[in-house]
JSON list of N, CA and C in Angstrom, two decimals:
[
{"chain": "A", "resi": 1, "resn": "UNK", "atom": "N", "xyz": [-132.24, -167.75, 93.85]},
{"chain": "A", "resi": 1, "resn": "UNK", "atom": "CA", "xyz": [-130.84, -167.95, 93.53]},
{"chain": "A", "resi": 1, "resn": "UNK", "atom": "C", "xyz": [-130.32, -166.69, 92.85]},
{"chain": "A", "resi": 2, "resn": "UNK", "atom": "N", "xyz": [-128.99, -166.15, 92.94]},
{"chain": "A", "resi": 2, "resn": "UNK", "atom": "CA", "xyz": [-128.25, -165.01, 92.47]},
{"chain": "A", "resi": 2, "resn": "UNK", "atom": "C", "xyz": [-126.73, -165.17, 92.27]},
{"chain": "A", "resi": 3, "resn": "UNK", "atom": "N", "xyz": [-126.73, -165.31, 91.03]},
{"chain": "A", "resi": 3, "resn": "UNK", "atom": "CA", "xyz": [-125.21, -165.22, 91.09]},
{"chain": "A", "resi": 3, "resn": "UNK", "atom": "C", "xyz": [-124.44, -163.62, 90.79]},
{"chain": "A", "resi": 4, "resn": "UNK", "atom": "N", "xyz": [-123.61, -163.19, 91.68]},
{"chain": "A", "resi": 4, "resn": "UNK", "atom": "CA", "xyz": [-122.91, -161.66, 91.21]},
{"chain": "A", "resi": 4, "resn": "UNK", "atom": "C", "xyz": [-121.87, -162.41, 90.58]},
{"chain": "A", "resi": 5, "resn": "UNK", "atom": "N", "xyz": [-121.38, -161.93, 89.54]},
{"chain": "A", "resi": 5, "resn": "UNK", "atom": "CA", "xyz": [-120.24, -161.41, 88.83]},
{"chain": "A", "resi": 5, "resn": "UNK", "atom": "C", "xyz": [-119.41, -160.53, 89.45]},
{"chain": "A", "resi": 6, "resn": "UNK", "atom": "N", "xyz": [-118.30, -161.10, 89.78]},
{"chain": "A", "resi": 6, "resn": "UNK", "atom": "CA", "xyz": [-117.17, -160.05, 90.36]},
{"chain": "A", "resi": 6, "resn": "UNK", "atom": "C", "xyz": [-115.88, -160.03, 89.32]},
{"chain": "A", "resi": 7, "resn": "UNK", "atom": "N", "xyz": [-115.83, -160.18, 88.03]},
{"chain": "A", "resi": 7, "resn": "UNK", "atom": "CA", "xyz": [-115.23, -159.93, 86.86]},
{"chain": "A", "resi": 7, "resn": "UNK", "atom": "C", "xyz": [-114.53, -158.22, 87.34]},
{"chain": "A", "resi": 8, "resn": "UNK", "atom": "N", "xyz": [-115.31, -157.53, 87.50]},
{"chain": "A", "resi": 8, "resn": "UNK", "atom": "CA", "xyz": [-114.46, -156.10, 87.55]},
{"chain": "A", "resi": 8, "resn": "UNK", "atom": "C", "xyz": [-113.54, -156.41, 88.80]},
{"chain": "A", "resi": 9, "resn": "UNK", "atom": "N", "xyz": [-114.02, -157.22, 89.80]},
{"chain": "A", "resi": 9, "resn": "UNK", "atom": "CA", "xyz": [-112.95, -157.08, 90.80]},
{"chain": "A", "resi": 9, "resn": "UNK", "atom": "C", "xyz": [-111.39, -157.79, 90.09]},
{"chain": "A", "resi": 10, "resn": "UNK", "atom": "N", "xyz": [-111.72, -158.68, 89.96]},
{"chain": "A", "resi": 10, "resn": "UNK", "atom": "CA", "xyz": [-110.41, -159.34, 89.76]},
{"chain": "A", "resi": 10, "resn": "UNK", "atom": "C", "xyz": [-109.88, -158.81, 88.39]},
{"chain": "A", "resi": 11, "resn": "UNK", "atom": "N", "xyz": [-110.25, -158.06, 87.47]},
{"chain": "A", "resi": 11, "resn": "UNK", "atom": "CA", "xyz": [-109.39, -157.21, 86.14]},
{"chain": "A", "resi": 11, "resn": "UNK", "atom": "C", "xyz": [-109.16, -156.12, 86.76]},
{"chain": "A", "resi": 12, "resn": "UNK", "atom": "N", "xyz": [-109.46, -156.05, 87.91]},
{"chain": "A", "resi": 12, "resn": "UNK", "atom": "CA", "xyz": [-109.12, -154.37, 88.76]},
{"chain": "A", "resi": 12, "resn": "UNK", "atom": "C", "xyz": [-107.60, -155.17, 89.35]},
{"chain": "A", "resi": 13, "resn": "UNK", "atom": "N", "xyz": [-108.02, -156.21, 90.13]},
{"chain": "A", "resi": 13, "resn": "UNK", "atom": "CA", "xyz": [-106.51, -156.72, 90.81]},
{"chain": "A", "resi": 13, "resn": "UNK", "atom": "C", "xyz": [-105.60, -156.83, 89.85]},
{"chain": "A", "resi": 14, "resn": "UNK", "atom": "N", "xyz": [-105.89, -157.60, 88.67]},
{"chain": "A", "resi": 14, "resn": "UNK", "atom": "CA", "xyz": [-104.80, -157.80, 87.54]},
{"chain": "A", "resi": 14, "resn": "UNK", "atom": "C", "xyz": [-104.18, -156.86, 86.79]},
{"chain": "A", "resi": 15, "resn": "UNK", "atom": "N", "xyz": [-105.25, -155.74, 87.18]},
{"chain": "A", "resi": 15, "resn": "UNK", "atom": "CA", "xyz": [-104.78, -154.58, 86.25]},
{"chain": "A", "resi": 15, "resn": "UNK", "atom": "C", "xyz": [-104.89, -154.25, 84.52]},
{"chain": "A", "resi": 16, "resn": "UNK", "atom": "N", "xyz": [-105.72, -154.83, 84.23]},
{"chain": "A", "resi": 16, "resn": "UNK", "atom": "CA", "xyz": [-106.56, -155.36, 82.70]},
{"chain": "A", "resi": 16, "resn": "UNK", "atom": "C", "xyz": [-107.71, -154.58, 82.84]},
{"chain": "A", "resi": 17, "resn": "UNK", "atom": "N", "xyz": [-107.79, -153.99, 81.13]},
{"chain": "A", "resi": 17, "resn": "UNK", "atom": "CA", "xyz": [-108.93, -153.33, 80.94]},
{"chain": "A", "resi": 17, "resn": "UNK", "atom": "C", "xyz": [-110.03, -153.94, 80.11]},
{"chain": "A", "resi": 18, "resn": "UNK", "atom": "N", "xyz": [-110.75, -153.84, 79.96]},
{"chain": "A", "resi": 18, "resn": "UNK", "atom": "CA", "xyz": [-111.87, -154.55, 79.31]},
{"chain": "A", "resi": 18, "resn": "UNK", "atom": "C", "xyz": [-111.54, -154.77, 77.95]},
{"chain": "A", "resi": 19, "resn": "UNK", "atom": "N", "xyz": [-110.80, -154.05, 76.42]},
{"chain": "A", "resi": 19, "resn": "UNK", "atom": "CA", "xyz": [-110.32, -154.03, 75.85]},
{"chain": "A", "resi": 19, "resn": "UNK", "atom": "C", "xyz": [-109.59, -155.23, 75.44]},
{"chain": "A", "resi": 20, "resn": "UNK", "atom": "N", "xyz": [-108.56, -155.58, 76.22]},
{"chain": "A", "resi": 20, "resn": "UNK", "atom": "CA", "xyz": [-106.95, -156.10, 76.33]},
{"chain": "A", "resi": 20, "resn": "UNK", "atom": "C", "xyz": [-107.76, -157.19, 77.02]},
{"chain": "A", "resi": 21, "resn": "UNK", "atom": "N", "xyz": [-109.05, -157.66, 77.96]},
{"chain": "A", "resi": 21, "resn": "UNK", "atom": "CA", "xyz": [-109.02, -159.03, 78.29]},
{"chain": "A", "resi": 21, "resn": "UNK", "atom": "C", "xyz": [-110.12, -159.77, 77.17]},
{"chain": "A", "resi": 22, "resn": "UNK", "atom": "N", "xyz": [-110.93, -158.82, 76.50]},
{"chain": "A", "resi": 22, "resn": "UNK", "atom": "CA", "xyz": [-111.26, -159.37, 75.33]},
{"chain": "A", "resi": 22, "resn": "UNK", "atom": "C", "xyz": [-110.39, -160.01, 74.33]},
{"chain": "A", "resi": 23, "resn": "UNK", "atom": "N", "xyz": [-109.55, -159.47, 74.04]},
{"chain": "A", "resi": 23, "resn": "UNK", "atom": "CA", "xyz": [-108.74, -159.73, 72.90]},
{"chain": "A", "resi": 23, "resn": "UNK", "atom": "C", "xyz": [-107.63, -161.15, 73.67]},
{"chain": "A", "resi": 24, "resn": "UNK", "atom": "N", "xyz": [-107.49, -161.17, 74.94]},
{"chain": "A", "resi": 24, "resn": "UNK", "atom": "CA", "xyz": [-106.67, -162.40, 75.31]},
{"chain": "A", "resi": 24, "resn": "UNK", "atom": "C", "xyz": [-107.97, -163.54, 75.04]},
{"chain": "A", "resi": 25, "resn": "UNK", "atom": "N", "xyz": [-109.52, -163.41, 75.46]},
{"chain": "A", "resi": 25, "resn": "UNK", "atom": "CA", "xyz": [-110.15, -164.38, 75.09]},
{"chain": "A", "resi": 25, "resn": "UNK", "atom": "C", "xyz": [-110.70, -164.57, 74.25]},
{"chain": "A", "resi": 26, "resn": "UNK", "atom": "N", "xyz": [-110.80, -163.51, 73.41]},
{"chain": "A", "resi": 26, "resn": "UNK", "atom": "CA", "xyz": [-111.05, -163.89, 71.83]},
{"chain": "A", "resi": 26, "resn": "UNK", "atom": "C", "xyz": [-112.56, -163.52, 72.16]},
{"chain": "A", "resi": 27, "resn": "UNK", "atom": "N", "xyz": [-113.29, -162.80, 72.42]},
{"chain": "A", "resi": 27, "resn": "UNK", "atom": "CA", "xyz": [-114.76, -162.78, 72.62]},
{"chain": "A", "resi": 27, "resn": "UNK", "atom": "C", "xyz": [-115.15, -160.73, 72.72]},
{"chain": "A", "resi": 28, "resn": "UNK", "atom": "N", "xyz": [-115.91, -160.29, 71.81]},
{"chain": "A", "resi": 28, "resn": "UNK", "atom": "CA", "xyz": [-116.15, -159.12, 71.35]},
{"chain": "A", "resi": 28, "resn": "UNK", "atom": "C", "xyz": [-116.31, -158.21, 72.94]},
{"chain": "A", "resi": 29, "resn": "UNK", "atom": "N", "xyz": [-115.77, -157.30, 72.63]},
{"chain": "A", "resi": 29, "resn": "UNK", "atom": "CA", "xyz": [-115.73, -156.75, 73.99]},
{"chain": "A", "resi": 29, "resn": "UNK", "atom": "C", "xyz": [-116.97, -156.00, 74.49]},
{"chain": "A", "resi": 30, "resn": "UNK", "atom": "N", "xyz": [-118.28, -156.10, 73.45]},
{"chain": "A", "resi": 30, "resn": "UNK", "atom": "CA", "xyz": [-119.08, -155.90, 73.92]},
{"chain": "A", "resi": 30, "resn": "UNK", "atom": "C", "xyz": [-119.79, -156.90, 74.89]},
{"chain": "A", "resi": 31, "resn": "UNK", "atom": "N", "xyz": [-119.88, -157.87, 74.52]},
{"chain": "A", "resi": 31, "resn": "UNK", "atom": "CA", "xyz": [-120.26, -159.25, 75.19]},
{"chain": "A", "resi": 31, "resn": "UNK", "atom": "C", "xyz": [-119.49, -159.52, 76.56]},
{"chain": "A", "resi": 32, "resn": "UNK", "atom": "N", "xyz": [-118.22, -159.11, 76.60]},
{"chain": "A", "resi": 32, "resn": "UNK", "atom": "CA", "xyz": [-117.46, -159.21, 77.52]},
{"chain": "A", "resi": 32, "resn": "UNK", "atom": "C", "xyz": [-117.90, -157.88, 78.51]},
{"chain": "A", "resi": 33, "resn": "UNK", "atom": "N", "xyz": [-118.34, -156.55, 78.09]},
{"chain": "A", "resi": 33, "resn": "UNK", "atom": "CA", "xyz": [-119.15, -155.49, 79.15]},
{"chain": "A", "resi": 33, "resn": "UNK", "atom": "C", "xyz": [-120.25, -156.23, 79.70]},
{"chain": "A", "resi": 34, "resn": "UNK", "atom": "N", "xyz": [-120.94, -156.60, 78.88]},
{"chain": "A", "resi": 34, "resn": "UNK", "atom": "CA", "xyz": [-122.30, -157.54, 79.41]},
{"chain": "A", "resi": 34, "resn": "UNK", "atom": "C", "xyz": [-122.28, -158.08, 80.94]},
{"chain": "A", "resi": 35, "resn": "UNK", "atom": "N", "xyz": [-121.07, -159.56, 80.51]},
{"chain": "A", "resi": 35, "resn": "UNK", "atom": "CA", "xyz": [-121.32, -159.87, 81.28]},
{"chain": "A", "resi": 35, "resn": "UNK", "atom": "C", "xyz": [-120.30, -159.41, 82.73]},
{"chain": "A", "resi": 36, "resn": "UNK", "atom": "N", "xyz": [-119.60, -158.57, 82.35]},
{"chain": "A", "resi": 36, "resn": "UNK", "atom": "CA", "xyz": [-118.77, -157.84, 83.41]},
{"chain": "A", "resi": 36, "resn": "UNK", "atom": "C", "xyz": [-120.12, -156.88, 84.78]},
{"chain": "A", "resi": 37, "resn": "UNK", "atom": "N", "xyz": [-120.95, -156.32, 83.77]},
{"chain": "A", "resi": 37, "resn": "UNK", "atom": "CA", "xyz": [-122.04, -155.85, 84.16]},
{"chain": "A", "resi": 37, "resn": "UNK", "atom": "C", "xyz": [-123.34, -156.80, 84.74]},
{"chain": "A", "resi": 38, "resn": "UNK", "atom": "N", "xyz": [-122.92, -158.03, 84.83]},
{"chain": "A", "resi": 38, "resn": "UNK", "atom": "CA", "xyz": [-124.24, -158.71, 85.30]},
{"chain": "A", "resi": 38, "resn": "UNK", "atom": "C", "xyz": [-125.34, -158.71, 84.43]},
{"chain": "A", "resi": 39, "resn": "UNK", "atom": "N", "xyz": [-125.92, -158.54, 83.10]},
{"chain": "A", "resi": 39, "resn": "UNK", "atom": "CA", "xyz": [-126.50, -158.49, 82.18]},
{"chain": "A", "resi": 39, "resn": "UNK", "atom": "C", "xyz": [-126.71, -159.03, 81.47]},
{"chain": "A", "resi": 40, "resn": "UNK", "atom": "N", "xyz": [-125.33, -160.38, 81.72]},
{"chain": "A", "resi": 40, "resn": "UNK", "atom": "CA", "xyz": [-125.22, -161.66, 80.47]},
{"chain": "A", "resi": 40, "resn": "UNK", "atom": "C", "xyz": [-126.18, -162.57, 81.14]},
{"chain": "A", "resi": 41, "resn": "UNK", "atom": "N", "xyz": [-126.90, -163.05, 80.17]},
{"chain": "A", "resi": 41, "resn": "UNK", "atom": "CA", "xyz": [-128.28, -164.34, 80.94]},
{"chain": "A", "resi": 41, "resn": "UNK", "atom": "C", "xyz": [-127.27, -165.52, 80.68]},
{"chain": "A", "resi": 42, "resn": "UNK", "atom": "N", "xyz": [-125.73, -165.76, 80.05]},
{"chain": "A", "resi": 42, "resn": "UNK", "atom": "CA", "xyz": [-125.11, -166.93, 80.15]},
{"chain": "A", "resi": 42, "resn": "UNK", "atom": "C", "xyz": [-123.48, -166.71, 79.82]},
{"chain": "A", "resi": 43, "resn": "UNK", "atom": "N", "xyz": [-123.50, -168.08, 79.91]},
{"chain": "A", "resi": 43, "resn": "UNK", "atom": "CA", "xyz": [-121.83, -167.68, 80.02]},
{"chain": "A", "resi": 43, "resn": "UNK", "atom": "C", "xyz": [-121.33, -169.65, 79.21]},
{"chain": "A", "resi": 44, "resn": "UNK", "atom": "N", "xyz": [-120.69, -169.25, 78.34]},
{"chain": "A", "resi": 44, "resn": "UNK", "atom": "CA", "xyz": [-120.12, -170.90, 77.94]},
{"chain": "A", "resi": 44, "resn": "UNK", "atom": "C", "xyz": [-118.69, -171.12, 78.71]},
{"chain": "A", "resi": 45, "resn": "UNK", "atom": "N", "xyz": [-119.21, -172.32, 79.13]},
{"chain": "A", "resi": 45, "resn": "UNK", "atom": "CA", "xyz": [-117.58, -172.56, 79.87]},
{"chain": "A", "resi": 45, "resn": "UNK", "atom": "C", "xyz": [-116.28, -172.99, 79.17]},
{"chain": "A", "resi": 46, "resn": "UNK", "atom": "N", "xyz": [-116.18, -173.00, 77.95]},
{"chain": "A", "resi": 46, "resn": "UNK", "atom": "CA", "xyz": [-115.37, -172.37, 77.00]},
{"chain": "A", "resi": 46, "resn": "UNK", "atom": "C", "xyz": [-114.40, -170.91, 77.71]},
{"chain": "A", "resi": 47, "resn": "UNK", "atom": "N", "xyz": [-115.94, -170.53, 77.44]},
{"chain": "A", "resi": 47, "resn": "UNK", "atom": "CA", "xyz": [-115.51, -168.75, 77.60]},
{"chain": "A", "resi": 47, "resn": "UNK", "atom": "C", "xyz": [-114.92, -168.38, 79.61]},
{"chain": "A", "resi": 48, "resn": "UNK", "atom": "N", "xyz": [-115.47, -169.12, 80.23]},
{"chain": "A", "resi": 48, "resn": "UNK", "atom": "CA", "xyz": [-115.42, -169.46, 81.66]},
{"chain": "A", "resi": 48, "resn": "UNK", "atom": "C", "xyz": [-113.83, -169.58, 81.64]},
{"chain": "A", "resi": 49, "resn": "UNK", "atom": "N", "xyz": [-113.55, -170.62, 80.84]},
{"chain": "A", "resi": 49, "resn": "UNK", "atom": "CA", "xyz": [-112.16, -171.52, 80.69]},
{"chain": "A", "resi": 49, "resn": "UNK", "atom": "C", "xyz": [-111.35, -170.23, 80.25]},
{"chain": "A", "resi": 50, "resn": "UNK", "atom": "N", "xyz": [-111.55, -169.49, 79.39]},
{"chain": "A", "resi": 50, "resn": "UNK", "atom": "CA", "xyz": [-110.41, -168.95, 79.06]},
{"chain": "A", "resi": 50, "resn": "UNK", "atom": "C", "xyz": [-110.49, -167.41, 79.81]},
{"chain": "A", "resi": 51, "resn": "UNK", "atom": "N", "xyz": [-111.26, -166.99, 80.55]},
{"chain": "A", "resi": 51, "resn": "UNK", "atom": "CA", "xyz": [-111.54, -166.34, 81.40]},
{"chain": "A", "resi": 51, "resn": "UNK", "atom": "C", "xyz": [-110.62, -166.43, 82.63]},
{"chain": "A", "resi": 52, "resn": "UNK", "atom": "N", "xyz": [-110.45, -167.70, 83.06]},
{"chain": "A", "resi": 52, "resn": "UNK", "atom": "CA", "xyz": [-109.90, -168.06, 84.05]},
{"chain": "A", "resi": 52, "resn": "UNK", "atom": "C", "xyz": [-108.34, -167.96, 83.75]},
{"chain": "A", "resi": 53, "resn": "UNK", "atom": "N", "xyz": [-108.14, -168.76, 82.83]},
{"chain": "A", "resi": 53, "resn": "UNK", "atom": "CA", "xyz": [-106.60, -168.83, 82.12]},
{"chain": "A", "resi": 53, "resn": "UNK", "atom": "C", "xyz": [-105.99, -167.12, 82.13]},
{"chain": "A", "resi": 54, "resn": "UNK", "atom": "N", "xyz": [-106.65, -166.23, 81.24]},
{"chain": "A", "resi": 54, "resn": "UNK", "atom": "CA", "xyz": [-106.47, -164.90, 81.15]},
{"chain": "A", "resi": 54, "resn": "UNK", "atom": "C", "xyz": [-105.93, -164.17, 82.22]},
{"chain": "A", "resi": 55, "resn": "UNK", "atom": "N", "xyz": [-106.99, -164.51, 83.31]},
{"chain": "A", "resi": 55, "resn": "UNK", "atom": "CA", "xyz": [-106.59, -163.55, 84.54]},
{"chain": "A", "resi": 55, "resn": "UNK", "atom": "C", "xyz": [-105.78, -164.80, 85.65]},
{"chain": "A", "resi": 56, "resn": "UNK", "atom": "N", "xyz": [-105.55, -165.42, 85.10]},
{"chain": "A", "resi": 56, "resn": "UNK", "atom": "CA", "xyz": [-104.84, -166.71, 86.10]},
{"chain": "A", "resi": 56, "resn": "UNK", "atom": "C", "xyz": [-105.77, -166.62, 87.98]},
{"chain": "A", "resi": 57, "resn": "UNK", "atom": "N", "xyz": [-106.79, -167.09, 87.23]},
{"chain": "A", "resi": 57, "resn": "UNK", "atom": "CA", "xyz": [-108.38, -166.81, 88.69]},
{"chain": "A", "resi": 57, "resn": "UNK", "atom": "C", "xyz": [-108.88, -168.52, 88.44]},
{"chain": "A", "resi": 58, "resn": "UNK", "atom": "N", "xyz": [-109.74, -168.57, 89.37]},
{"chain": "A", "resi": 58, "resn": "UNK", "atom": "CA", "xyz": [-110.47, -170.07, 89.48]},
{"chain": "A", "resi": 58, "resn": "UNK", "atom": "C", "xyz": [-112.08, -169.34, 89.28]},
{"chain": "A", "resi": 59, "resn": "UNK", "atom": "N", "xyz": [-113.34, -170.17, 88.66]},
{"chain": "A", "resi": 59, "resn": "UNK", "atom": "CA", "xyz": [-114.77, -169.40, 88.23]},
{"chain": "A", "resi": 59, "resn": "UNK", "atom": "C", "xyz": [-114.98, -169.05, 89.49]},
{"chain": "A", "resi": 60, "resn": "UNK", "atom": "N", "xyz": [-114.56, -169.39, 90.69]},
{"chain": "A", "resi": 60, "resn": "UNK", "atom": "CA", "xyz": [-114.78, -168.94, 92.16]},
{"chain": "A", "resi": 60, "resn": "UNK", "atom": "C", "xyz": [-114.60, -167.88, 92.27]},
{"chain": "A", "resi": 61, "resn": "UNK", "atom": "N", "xyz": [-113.70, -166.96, 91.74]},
{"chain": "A", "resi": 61, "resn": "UNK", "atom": "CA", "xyz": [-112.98, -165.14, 92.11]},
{"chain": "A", "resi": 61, "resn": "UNK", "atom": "C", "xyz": [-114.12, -164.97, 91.07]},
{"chain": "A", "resi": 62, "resn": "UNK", "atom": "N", "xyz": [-114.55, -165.31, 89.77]},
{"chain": "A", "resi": 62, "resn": "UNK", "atom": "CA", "xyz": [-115.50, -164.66, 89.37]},
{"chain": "A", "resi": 62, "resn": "UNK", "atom": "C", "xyz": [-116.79, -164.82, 89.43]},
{"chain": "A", "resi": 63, "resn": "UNK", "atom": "N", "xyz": [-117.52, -165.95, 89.76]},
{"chain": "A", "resi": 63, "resn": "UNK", "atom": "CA", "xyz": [-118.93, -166.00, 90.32]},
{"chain": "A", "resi": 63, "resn": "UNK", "atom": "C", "xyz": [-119.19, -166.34, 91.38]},
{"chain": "A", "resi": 64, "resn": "UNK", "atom": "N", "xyz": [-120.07, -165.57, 92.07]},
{"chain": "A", "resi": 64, "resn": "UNK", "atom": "CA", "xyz": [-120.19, -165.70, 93.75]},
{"chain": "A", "resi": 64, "resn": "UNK", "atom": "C", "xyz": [-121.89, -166.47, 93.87]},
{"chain": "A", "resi": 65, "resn": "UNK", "atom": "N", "xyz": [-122.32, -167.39, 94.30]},
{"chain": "A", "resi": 65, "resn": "UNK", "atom": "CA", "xyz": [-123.88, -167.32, 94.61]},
{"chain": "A", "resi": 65, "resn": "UNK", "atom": "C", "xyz": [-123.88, -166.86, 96.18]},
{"chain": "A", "resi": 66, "resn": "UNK", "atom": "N", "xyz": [-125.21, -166.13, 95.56]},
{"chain": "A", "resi": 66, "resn": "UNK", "atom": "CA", "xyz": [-125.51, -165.45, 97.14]},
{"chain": "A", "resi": 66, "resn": "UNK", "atom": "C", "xyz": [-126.82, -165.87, 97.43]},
{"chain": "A", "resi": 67, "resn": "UNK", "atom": "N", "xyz": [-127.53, -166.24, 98.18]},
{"chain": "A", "resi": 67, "resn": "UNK", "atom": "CA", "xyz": [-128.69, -166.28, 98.93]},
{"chain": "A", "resi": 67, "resn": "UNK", "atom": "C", "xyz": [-129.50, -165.60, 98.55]},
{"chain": "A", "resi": 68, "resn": "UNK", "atom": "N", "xyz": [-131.07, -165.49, 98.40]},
{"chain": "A", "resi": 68, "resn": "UNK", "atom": "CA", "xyz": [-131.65, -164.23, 98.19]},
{"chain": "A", "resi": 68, "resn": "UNK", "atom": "C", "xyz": [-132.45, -164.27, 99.67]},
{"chain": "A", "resi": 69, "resn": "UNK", "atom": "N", "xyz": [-132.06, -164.94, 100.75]},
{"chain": "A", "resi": 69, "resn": "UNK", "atom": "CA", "xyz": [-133.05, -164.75, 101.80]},
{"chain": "A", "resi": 69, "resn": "UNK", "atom": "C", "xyz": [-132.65, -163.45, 102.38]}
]
């Protein structure tokens, strides 16, 4: 199982920098590189929730599962 993170795609469409979408979700913008980078081992759907709200996206534009076959 693999999930990508496509977080940079859709703050690229919105036009939001990593900075400025921390501070709309209230969550340290280091934590927020993390998991922009695929690096976060989790994610609270809290943080999912206001993720979504922020960039007005569904967790679908930001997590993809892919196959590993």
């Amino acid at each position: 199982m693999s999930l990508v993170i496509k977080l940079d795609e859709i703050m690229s469409k919105r036009e939001i920098n990593c900075a400025e979408l921390a501070k709309l979700v209230g969550i340290p913008a280091p934590d927020l590189s993390l998991l922009k980078s695929g690096k976060a081992r989790a994610i609270k759907f809290t943080t999912l929730d206001k993720l979504c709200k922020a960039l007005e996206c569904t967790p679908a534009d930001i997590l993809e599962y892919k196959s590993e076959d």
